[in-house]
XYZ file of C-alpha atoms in Angstrom:
62
model
C 48.165 137.993 46.765
C 51.621 137.343 48.231
C 50.913 133.629 48.484
C 49.847 133.445 44.833
C 52.980 135.296 43.730
C 55.199 133.081 45.877
C 53.686 129.897 44.437
C 53.987 131.292 40.903
C 57.651 132.203 41.414
C 58.357 128.732 42.872
C 56.685 127.003 39.921
C 58.620 129.202 37.468
C 61.887 128.405 39.266
C 61.211 124.667 38.976
C 60.246 125.052 35.311
C 63.373 127.036 34.417
C 65.613 124.613 36.311
C 64.086 121.646 34.470
C 64.285 123.441 31.119
C 67.907 124.347 31.821
C 68.745 120.696 32.431
C 67.201 119.672 29.090
C 68.946 122.290 26.932
C 72.178 121.306 25.193
C 74.558 120.218 26.656
C 72.169 118.068 28.666
C 72.722 117.842 32.402
C 74.531 121.175 32.613
C 72.730 124.343 33.702
C 73.954 127.684 32.391
C 75.023 130.269 34.953
C 72.305 132.678 33.817
C 69.620 130.041 34.438
C 71.048 129.370 37.899
C 70.906 133.071 38.740
C 67.310 133.286 37.492
C 66.266 130.256 39.562
C 68.004 131.655 42.647
C 66.296 135.025 42.249
C 62.883 133.395 41.832
C 63.418 131.277 44.959
C 64.530 134.342 46.934
C 61.383 136.141 45.747
C 59.290 133.187 46.904
C 60.984 133.146 50.316
C 60.554 136.901 50.696
C 56.843 136.742 49.966
C 56.383 133.896 52.445
C 58.110 135.813 55.216
C 61.259 133.761 55.620
C 63.184 136.934 56.454
C 61.053 137.481 59.566
C 61.507 133.846 60.586
C 65.293 134.190 60.293
C 65.231 137.294 62.476
C 63.341 135.377 65.182
C 65.942 132.601 65.135
C 68.818 135.094 65.306
C 67.240 136.772 68.358
C 66.927 133.417 70.147
C 70.556 132.523 69.424
C 71.880 135.840 70.708
């Protein structure tokens, strides 16, 4: 279930980013769209377990 939700949030982030680029004025993304895309990508990373991977790297560096 987590994998499905992570893929869905990634696809939505790509869709909103593309839609934001096409809205007037073209080529400029509104700040609210950027925040939405960032939140969707963070949700995707959380579901895929990126937080645990980062903790492993931090332990190796310490």
